[in-house]
Amino acid sequence: MKLLQINVTANWGSTGKIAEDIGKLAIEAGWESWIAYGRGNPSSASNLIRIGSDWDMKLHGLQTRIFDNHGLASKKATKEFIQKVKEIQPDIIHLHNIHGYYINYYLLFEFLKEYGRPVVWTLHDCWTFTGHCSHFVFARCDKWKSGCFDCPEKGSYPKSLIIDRSRQNYIDKKNAFLGLRNLTIVPVSNWLSEMVSKSFFKGYPINTIHNGIDLSVFNSQGSNSQTEKGYYRILGVASVWNDRKGLADFIHLRSLLPKNYEIVLVGLTQDQIDSLPSGIRGITRTENIQQMVDLYASADVFVNPTLEDTFPTTNIEALACGTPVVTYRTGGSPEAIDVNTGVVVPYGSVMDLAEAVKKVCENREHYRPFCRERAEKYFDCNKQYKKYIELYESVSSVR
């Protein structure tokens, strides 16, 4: 059996690593694994196919900025890729993020409808069923339920500087995506599954599979860092920090906490670090996994004040390192925890966030063993991604 996954990255970034882990399990199960990707220069246990080039991505991005037609450029690159797919003849095609300036979704889906093999589509965000945005909670927008127009998120990814094409984008996506037989939608959170069920995909099979992580890497073993008695460390992690990720809320939170609470934020730019108030220590983005494990394990609480998210991997990384989580009730973020592993507070309430942080810090030893236990039970990547292998076999058998 042959598996082909398509994603903007391969073995890099959160979705690229997920595709890589799924590919490894497919190989262990005796499958031939391929990953097609749009950017970077990765290595992989799977066979790799680069779609397009850096130059093609820049042209795609430029067209998006001007015409708001993201996903409708890269025609030549997509046609060349489709020819390679015809040569490989995969039994299962697994889509991840087909946005990211590298592939033409209309041409891709024309081919998929003609090809007729089962398609599994993991949704990591909401771009697939909106006229523009990848997330809509921050904008408090629900136009995607019936048909987008006058987009309040035109300036967010995938940014358009001039034209608002959200109405036509919605129509184009609906026409392109619907009508594909043997399609199974796999949202990465229950929240996203609920959103999909309200979208134009509501007639398709929906099968939630939460993301997982490597529990042999993310653990508290070998970490010697400990906070001194009466002194508490709060950790926040993001690949990009802005108000949507809760940077302003962290600064507000600092003013509500006693001086014996230190906040450490990972993923900031140097300019952001230079502007931090006293009591917040900033660290630039790092790819050093052991450094991240040590930071998670040495924190008394992991705080995720994201204002829109699908299912943050950082939450489960913290749990795996024995660190409880405090987060807003937004998107799929609360799904990582229960009453024994953290606290969910009302959306945007920094006052409630501060009270939850103090409660968890003062009782961290109660939470710690339950955190690792929950990670092992629900978020082991080997267990989670084997569900994809089972799904492949299931949809293949009914083809």
Short mmCIF file of C-alpha atoms in Angstrom, two decimals:
data_model
loop_
_atom_site.label_atom_id
_atom_site.label_comp_id
_atom_site.label_asym_id
_atom_site.label_seq_id
_atom_site.Cartn_x
_atom_site.Cartn_y
_atom_site.Cartn_z
CA MET A 1 0.00 0.00 0.00
CA LYS A 2 1.15 3.52 -0.80
CA LEU A 3 0.46 6.61 1.30
CA LEU A 4 0.89 10.17 0.02
CA GLN A 5 0.61 13.06 2.47
CA ILE A 6 0.46 16.68 1.29
CA ASN A 7 1.39 19.53 3.63
CA VAL A 8 3.07 22.91 3.45
CA THR A 9 6.08 21.52 5.39
CA ALA A 10 7.67 18.12 5.97
CA ASN A 11 9.30 17.19 9.29
CA TRP A 12 9.35 20.84 10.33
CA GLY A 13 6.86 22.90 12.32
CA SER A 14 3.91 21.34 14.11
CA THR A 15 2.02 20.03 11.06
CA GLY A 16 5.19 18.89 9.31
CA LYS A 17 6.25 16.85 12.33
CA ILE A 18 2.79 15.29 12.53
CA ALA A 19 3.04 14.22 8.88
CA GLU A 20 6.53 12.82 9.55
CA ASP A 21 5.35 10.78 12.56
CA ILE A 22 2.39 9.41 10.61
CA GLY A 23 4.74 8.47 7.78
CA LYS A 24 7.04 6.58 10.15
CA LEU A 25 4.12 4.56 11.52
CA ALA A 26 2.92 3.82 8.00
CA ILE A 27 6.39 2.52 7.10
CA GLU A 28 6.40 0.34 10.25
CA ALA A 29 3.03 -1.05 9.11
CA GLY A 30 4.57 -2.06 5.79
CA TRP A 31 3.32 0.89 3.72
CA GLU A 32 5.30 2.92 1.20
CA SER A 33 5.23 6.51 2.44
CA TRP A 34 5.52 9.77 0.51
CA ILE A 35 5.25 13.36 1.74
CA ALA A 36 4.75 16.25 -0.69
CA TYR A 37 5.60 19.68 0.73
CA GLY A 38 5.88 23.32 -0.28
CA ARG A 39 8.76 24.89 1.61
CA GLY A 40 12.06 24.20 3.34
CA ASN A 41 14.80 21.65 2.75
CA PRO A 42 13.79 18.79 5.08
CA SER A 43 15.03 15.29 5.68
CA SER A 44 12.50 12.52 6.24
CA ALA A 45 11.99 8.81 6.75
CA SER A 46 9.43 9.09 3.91
CA ASN A 47 10.06 9.76 0.23
CA LEU A 48 9.85 13.50 -0.38
CA ILE A 49 8.38 15.56 -3.23
CA ARG A 50 8.90 19.32 -3.36
CA ILE A 51 5.94 21.15 -4.90
CA GLY A 52 7.15 24.21 -6.80
CA SER A 53 10.06 26.37 -5.69
CA ASP A 54 10.90 29.32 -3.46
CA TRP A 55 10.31 31.63 -6.42
CA ASP A 56 6.91 30.11 -7.08
CA MET A 57 5.94 30.61 -3.42
CA LYS A 58 6.91 34.29 -3.62
CA LEU A 59 4.77 34.78 -6.70
CA HIS A 60 1.87 32.98 -5.01
CA GLY A 61 2.28 35.21 -1.95
CA LEU A 62 2.35 38.34 -4.12
CA GLN A 63 -0.86 37.38 -5.89
CA THR A 64 -2.49 36.72 -2.52
CA ARG A 65 -1.45 40.15 -1.22
CA ILE A 66 -2.92 41.90 -4.27
CA PHE A 67 -5.92 39.77 -5.32
CA ASP A 68 -6.89 37.84 -2.14
CA ASN A 69 -6.90 34.62 -4.19
CA HIS A 70 -4.85 32.42 -1.89
CA GLY A 71 -4.65 28.83 -3.10
CA LEU A 72 -5.43 29.69 -6.74
CA ALA A 73 -1.90 30.44 -7.98
CA SER A 74 0.96 27.90 -8.46
CA LYS A 75 -0.78 26.34 -11.48
CA LYS A 76 2.37 25.08 -13.22
CA ALA A 77 3.81 23.67 -9.99
CA THR A 78 0.53 21.90 -9.22
CA LYS A 79 0.24 20.38 -12.69
CA GLU A 80 3.81 19.05 -12.45
CA PHE A 81 3.04 17.62 -9.00
CA ILE A 82 -0.15 15.92 -10.22
CA GLN A 83 1.87 14.20 -12.93
CA LYS A 84 4.18 12.78 -10.24
CA VAL A 85 1.18 11.56 -8.25
CA LYS A 86 -0.10 9.72 -11.31
CA GLU A 87 3.28 8.00 -11.56
CA ILE A 88 3.31 6.99 -7.85
CA GLN A 89 -0.33 5.82 -7.82
CA PRO A 90 -0.95 6.17 -4.05
CA ASP A 91 -3.70 4.14 -2.45
CA ILE A 92 -4.47 6.84 0.14
CA ILE A 93 -3.99 10.60 -0.19
CA HIS A 94 -3.81 12.41 3.14
CA LEU A 95 -4.15 16.19 3.03
CA HIS A 96 -2.98 18.47 5.82
CA ASN A 97 -2.52 22.23 5.25
CA ILE A 98 -3.01 22.90 1.56
CA HIS A 99 -2.70 26.63 2.23
CA GLY A 100 0.69 28.29 2.56
CA TYR A 101 1.43 29.67 -0.94
CA TYR A 102 2.51 26.46 -2.66
CA ILE A 103 -0.37 24.61 -4.37
CA ASN A 104 -3.46 25.33 -6.44
CA TYR A 105 -6.36 23.72 -4.59
CA TYR A 106 -8.76 23.92 -7.54
CA LEU A 107 -6.48 21.90 -9.83
CA LEU A 108 -5.66 19.51 -6.99
CA PHE A 109 -9.31 18.73 -6.30
CA GLU A 110 -10.15 18.35 -9.98
CA PHE A 111 -7.52 15.62 -10.02
CA LEU A 112 -8.68 14.02 -6.75
CA LYS A 113 -12.26 13.75 -8.02
CA GLU A 114 -11.02 12.08 -11.19
CA TYR A 115 -8.50 9.86 -9.37
CA GLY A 116 -11.17 8.37 -7.11
CA ARG A 117 -8.95 6.99 -4.33
CA PRO A 118 -9.82 7.64 -0.64
CA VAL A 119 -8.80 11.03 0.73
CA VAL A 120 -8.23 11.78 4.42
CA TRP A 121 -8.07 15.48 5.25
CA THR A 122 -6.70 16.57 8.63
CA LEU A 123 -7.90 20.08 9.47
CA HIS A 124 -5.43 21.94 11.68
CA ASP A 125 -7.31 25.26 11.41
CA CYS A 126 -10.41 26.78 9.78
CA TRP A 127 -9.09 28.06 6.42
CA THR A 128 -10.69 25.15 4.55
CA PHE A 129 -14.27 26.35 5.08
CA THR A 130 -13.92 30.16 5.22
CA GLY A 131 -13.60 32.77 2.51
CA HIS A 132 -10.29 34.02 3.81
CA CYS A 133 -9.12 33.45 7.37
CA SER A 134 -7.59 30.49 9.17
CA HIS A 135 -9.25 31.51 12.47
CA PHE A 136 -12.34 33.61 13.14
CA VAL A 137 -12.87 33.59 16.92
CA PHE A 138 -10.79 36.72 17.64
CA ALA A 139 -12.83 38.64 15.05
CA ARG A 140 -16.07 37.19 16.47
CA CYS A 141 -17.17 36.40 12.92
CA ASP A 142 -19.59 33.66 11.86
CA LYS A 143 -20.15 34.62 8.22
CA TRP A 144 -18.47 31.33 7.21
CA LYS A 145 -21.62 29.48 8.27
CA SER A 146 -23.60 30.76 5.29
CA GLY A 147 -21.18 32.61 2.98
CA CYS A 148 -18.34 35.05 3.64
CA PHE A 149 -18.30 38.73 2.60
CA ASP A 150 -16.80 42.03 3.80
CA CYS A 151 -14.06 40.10 5.63
CA PRO A 152 -12.92 41.59 8.96
CA GLU A 153 -9.77 39.45 8.77
CA LYS A 154 -8.56 40.59 5.34
CA GLY A 155 -5.37 41.89 6.93
CA SER A 156 -4.58 38.62 8.69
CA TYR A 157 -3.07 35.45 7.21
CA PRO A 158 -3.28 34.96 4.29
CA LYS A 159 -3.06 38.76 4.17
CA SER A 160 -4.56 40.77 1.34
CA LEU A 161 -3.49 44.40 1.08
CA ILE A 162 -5.95 45.52 -1.56
CA ILE A 163 -8.88 43.33 -2.61
CA ASP A 164 -11.49 41.58 -0.45
CA ARG A 165 -12.37 38.43 -2.43
CA SER A 166 -13.86 36.57 0.54
CA ARG A 167 -17.29 36.01 -1.01
CA GLN A 168 -15.85 34.49 -4.20
CA ASN A 169 -13.23 32.52 -2.22
CA TYR A 170 -16.01 30.92 -0.20
CA ILE A 171 -17.87 29.96 -3.38
CA ASP A 172 -14.70 28.67 -5.05
CA LYS A 173 -13.73 26.51 -2.08
CA LYS A 174 -17.23 25.10 -1.75
CA ASN A 175 -17.33 24.23 -5.47
CA ALA A 176 -13.84 22.73 -5.41
CA PHE A 177 -14.06 20.70 -2.19
CA LEU A 178 -17.62 19.37 -2.32
CA GLY A 179 -18.41 16.45 -4.60
CA LEU A 180 -15.26 14.53 -3.68
CA ARG A 181 -16.30 10.98 -2.88
CA ASN A 182 -14.43 8.88 -0.30
CA LEU A 183 -13.46 11.97 1.70
CA THR A 184 -13.04 11.73 5.49
CA ILE A 185 -12.52 14.95 7.47
CA VAL A 186 -10.26 14.67 10.54
CA PRO A 187 -10.35 17.78 12.78
CA VAL A 188 -7.68 17.86 15.51
CA SER A 189 -10.11 18.90 18.27
CA ASN A 190 -13.73 18.40 19.28
CA TRP A 191 -14.25 22.15 18.98
CA LEU A 192 -13.07 22.12 15.37
CA SER A 193 -15.28 19.10 14.66
CA GLU A 194 -18.25 21.12 15.87
CA MET A 195 -17.28 24.02 13.58
CA VAL A 196 -16.90 21.67 10.60
CA SER A 197 -20.35 20.21 11.28
CA LYS A 198 -21.77 23.73 10.87
CA SER A 199 -19.88 24.39 7.63
CA PHE A 200 -20.47 23.26 4.05
CA PHE A 201 -18.63 20.02 4.96
CA LYS A 202 -21.47 18.93 7.27
CA GLY A 203 -22.45 16.03 5.01
CA TYR A 204 -19.06 14.31 5.17
CA PRO A 205 -17.76 11.79 7.73
CA ILE A 206 -15.98 13.63 10.55
CA ASN A 207 -13.51 11.78 12.76
CA THR A 208 -11.69 13.72 15.49
CA ILE A 209 -8.07 12.73 16.22
CA HIS A 210 -6.22 14.87 18.74
CA ASN A 211 -2.56 15.58 18.09
CA GLY A 212 0.06 13.68 20.04
CA ILE A 213 3.70 14.22 21.06
CA ASP A 214 6.76 12.06 21.66
CA LEU A 215 6.54 11.24 25.37
CA SER A 216 10.08 9.86 25.39
CA VAL A 217 11.28 13.39 24.59
CA PHE A 218 8.80 15.48 26.57
CA ASN A 219 9.16 14.40 30.20
CA SER A 220 10.54 15.72 33.47
CA GLN A 221 13.39 13.22 33.71
CA GLY A 222 16.84 14.73 33.70
CA SER A 223 15.64 18.22 34.50
CA ASN A 224 17.47 19.60 37.53
CA SER A 225 15.81 23.00 37.45
CA GLN A 226 13.69 23.72 40.49
CA THR A 227 12.07 26.89 41.71
CA GLU A 228 12.95 27.86 45.27
CA LYS A 229 10.32 27.63 47.96
CA GLY A 230 7.89 30.55 47.94
CA TYR A 231 8.98 31.57 44.43
CA TYR A 232 6.86 30.66 41.42
CA ARG A 233 7.66 30.43 37.72
CA ILE A 234 5.02 30.87 35.02
CA LEU A 235 5.81 29.76 31.47
CA GLY A 236 4.30 30.86 28.17
CA VAL A 237 5.33 29.56 24.74
CA ALA A 238 4.36 30.60 21.21
CA SER A 239 6.00 30.55 17.79
CA VAL A 240 4.74 34.11 17.20
CA TRP A 241 3.62 36.41 19.99
CA ASN A 242 0.87 38.96 19.44
CA ASP A 243 -2.37 40.00 21.12
CA ARG A 244 -4.19 36.96 19.66
CA LYS A 245 -1.69 34.71 21.44
CA GLY A 246 -2.14 36.67 24.66
CA LEU A 247 0.99 38.82 24.89
CA ALA A 248 -0.96 41.85 26.15
CA ASP A 249 -2.74 39.60 28.66
CA PHE A 250 0.58 38.32 30.00
CA ILE A 251 1.72 41.92 30.57
CA HIS A 252 -1.56 42.64 32.38
CA LEU A 253 -1.20 39.40 34.34
CA ARG A 254 2.23 40.48 35.59
CA SER A 255 0.66 43.57 37.22
CA LEU A 256 -1.87 41.39 39.08
CA LEU A 257 0.62 38.95 40.61
CA PRO A 258 2.91 39.34 43.66
CA LYS A 259 6.63 39.93 43.08
CA ASN A 260 7.52 36.32 43.89
CA TYR A 261 5.96 35.22 40.58
CA GLU A 262 8.23 35.33 37.53
CA ILE A 263 6.89 35.01 33.99
CA VAL A 264 9.07 33.44 31.29
CA LEU A 265 7.93 33.84 27.67
CA VAL A 266 9.53 31.83 24.87
CA GLY A 267 9.30 32.81 21.21
CA LEU A 268 9.54 36.60 21.46
CA THR A 269 11.41 38.84 19.06
CA GLN A 270 14.30 40.87 20.43
CA ASP A 271 12.24 44.07 20.12
CA GLN A 272 9.46 42.48 22.18
CA ILE A 273 11.98 41.35 24.81
CA ASP A 274 13.42 44.86 25.06
CA SER A 275 9.97 46.30 25.81
CA LEU A 276 8.97 43.80 28.55
CA PRO A 277 8.15 45.12 32.03
CA SER A 278 10.00 44.00 35.13
CA GLY A 279 9.04 40.50 36.23
CA ILE A 280 8.80 39.05 32.71
CA ARG A 281 11.84 37.36 31.18
CA GLY A 282 11.84 36.89 27.42
CA ILE A 283 13.55 34.21 25.33
CA THR A 284 13.71 34.20 21.54
CA ARG A 285 12.36 31.26 19.57
CA THR A 286 14.41 28.10 19.94
CA GLU A 287 14.53 24.77 18.12
CA ASN A 288 16.47 23.22 21.02
CA ILE A 289 14.02 20.60 22.25
CA GLN A 290 15.91 19.79 25.44
CA GLN A 291 15.91 23.47 26.38
CA MET A 292 12.14 23.53 25.92
CA VAL A 293 11.70 20.35 27.99
CA ASP A 294 13.75 21.89 30.81
CA LEU A 295 11.68 25.07 30.68
CA TYR A 296 8.41 23.15 30.82
CA ALA A 297 9.58 20.89 33.64
CA SER A 298 10.96 23.74 35.74
CA ALA A 299 7.78 25.84 35.52
CA ASP A 300 5.14 25.71 38.23
CA VAL A 301 2.40 26.39 35.71
CA PHE A 302 2.07 26.72 31.95
CA VAL A 303 -0.23 29.58 31.00
CA ASN A 304 -1.82 29.72 27.57
CA PRO A 305 -3.93 32.88 27.21
CA THR A 306 -4.54 32.32 23.50
CA LEU A 307 -7.65 34.05 22.22
CA GLU A 308 -8.09 31.69 19.25
CA ASP A 309 -6.61 28.25 18.74
CA THR A 310 -7.55 24.87 17.37
CA PHE A 311 -5.62 22.52 19.66
CA PRO A 312 -2.35 23.94 21.01
CA THR A 313 0.47 21.38 21.10
CA THR A 314 2.19 23.44 23.80
CA ASN A 315 -0.53 22.45 26.29
CA ILE A 316 0.18 18.75 25.91
CA GLU A 317 3.96 19.30 25.90
CA ALA A 318 3.58 20.96 29.31
CA LEU A 319 1.42 18.11 30.64
CA ALA A 320 3.98 15.54 29.49
CA CYS A 321 6.62 17.37 31.51
CA GLY A 322 4.42 17.27 34.62
CA THR A 323 3.34 20.90 34.45
CA PRO A 324 -0.32 21.92 34.92
CA VAL A 325 -1.99 24.25 32.42
CA VAL A 326 -4.12 27.36 32.80
CA THR A 327 -5.91 28.50 29.64
CA TYR A 328 -8.86 30.49 28.40
CA ARG A 329 -12.04 28.76 27.30
CA THR A 330 -11.37 29.22 23.61
CA GLY A 331 -11.33 26.83 20.66
CA GLY A 332 -9.83 23.43 21.43
CA SER A 333 -7.37 24.70 24.05
CA PRO A 334 -9.38 23.43 27.07
CA GLU A 335 -9.55 19.89 25.65
CA ALA A 336 -6.02 19.07 26.76
CA ILE A 337 -6.80 19.31 30.49
CA ASP A 338 -9.24 18.26 33.20
CA VAL A 339 -9.80 19.38 36.80
CA ASN A 340 -6.74 17.47 38.00
CA THR A 341 -4.35 18.88 35.41
CA GLY A 342 -5.18 22.56 35.22
CA VAL A 343 -7.81 25.28 35.15
CA VAL A 344 -9.92 26.71 32.34
CA VAL A 345 -10.99 30.33 32.87
CA PRO A 346 -13.53 32.54 31.06
CA TYR A 347 -12.46 33.92 27.71
CA GLY A 348 -10.29 37.02 28.05
CA SER A 349 -10.61 37.39 31.84
CA VAL A 350 -7.12 38.24 33.09
CA MET A 351 -8.43 38.58 36.65
CA ASP A 352 -9.62 34.96 36.59
CA LEU A 353 -6.34 33.99 34.93
CA ALA A 354 -4.38 35.49 37.85
CA GLU A 355 -6.49 33.69 40.45
CA ALA A 356 -6.09 30.37 38.63
CA VAL A 357 -2.33 30.84 38.38
CA LYS A 358 -2.03 31.41 42.12
CA LYS A 359 -4.25 28.42 42.88
CA VAL A 360 -2.23 26.08 40.67
CA CYS A 361 1.16 27.34 41.81
CA GLU A 362 0.30 26.89 45.46
CA ASN A 363 -0.94 23.33 44.78
CA ARG A 364 1.37 22.21 41.99
CA GLU A 365 2.41 18.96 43.69
CA HIS A 366 -1.23 17.88 43.62
CA TYR A 367 -1.43 18.40 39.85
CA ARG A 368 1.98 17.12 38.77
CA PRO A 369 1.42 13.30 38.71
CA PHE A 370 -1.98 13.66 37.03
CA CYS A 371 -0.44 15.77 34.24
CA ARG A 372 1.96 13.09 33.08
CA GLU A 373 -0.70 10.43 33.48
CA ARG A 374 -3.12 12.34 31.25
CA ALA A 375 -0.46 12.88 28.59
CA GLU A 376 0.34 9.16 28.54
CA LYS A 377 -3.34 8.21 28.32
CA TYR A 378 -4.51 10.61 25.63
CA PHE A 379 -1.63 12.29 23.81
CA ASP A 380 1.04 9.69 23.08
CA CYS A 381 1.87 10.30 19.41
CA ASN A 382 2.30 6.58 18.72
CA LYS A 383 -1.21 5.85 20.00
CA GLN A 384 -2.78 8.89 18.36
CA TYR A 385 -1.24 8.50 14.93
CA LYS A 386 -1.89 4.77 14.78
CA LYS A 387 -5.52 5.85 14.57
CA TYR A 388 -4.66 7.21 11.11
CA ILE A 389 -3.28 3.85 10.01
CA GLU A 390 -6.51 2.24 11.21
CA LEU A 391 -8.50 4.90 9.35
CA TYR A 392 -6.53 4.30 6.14
CA GLU A 393 -7.25 0.59 6.33
CA SER A 394 -10.92 1.26 7.04
CA VAL A 395 -11.50 3.64 4.12
CA SER A 396 -9.45 1.44 1.79
CA SER A 397 -11.60 -1.59 2.56
CA VAL A 398 -14.80 0.17 1.50
CA ARG A 399 -13.41 1.74 -1.66
#
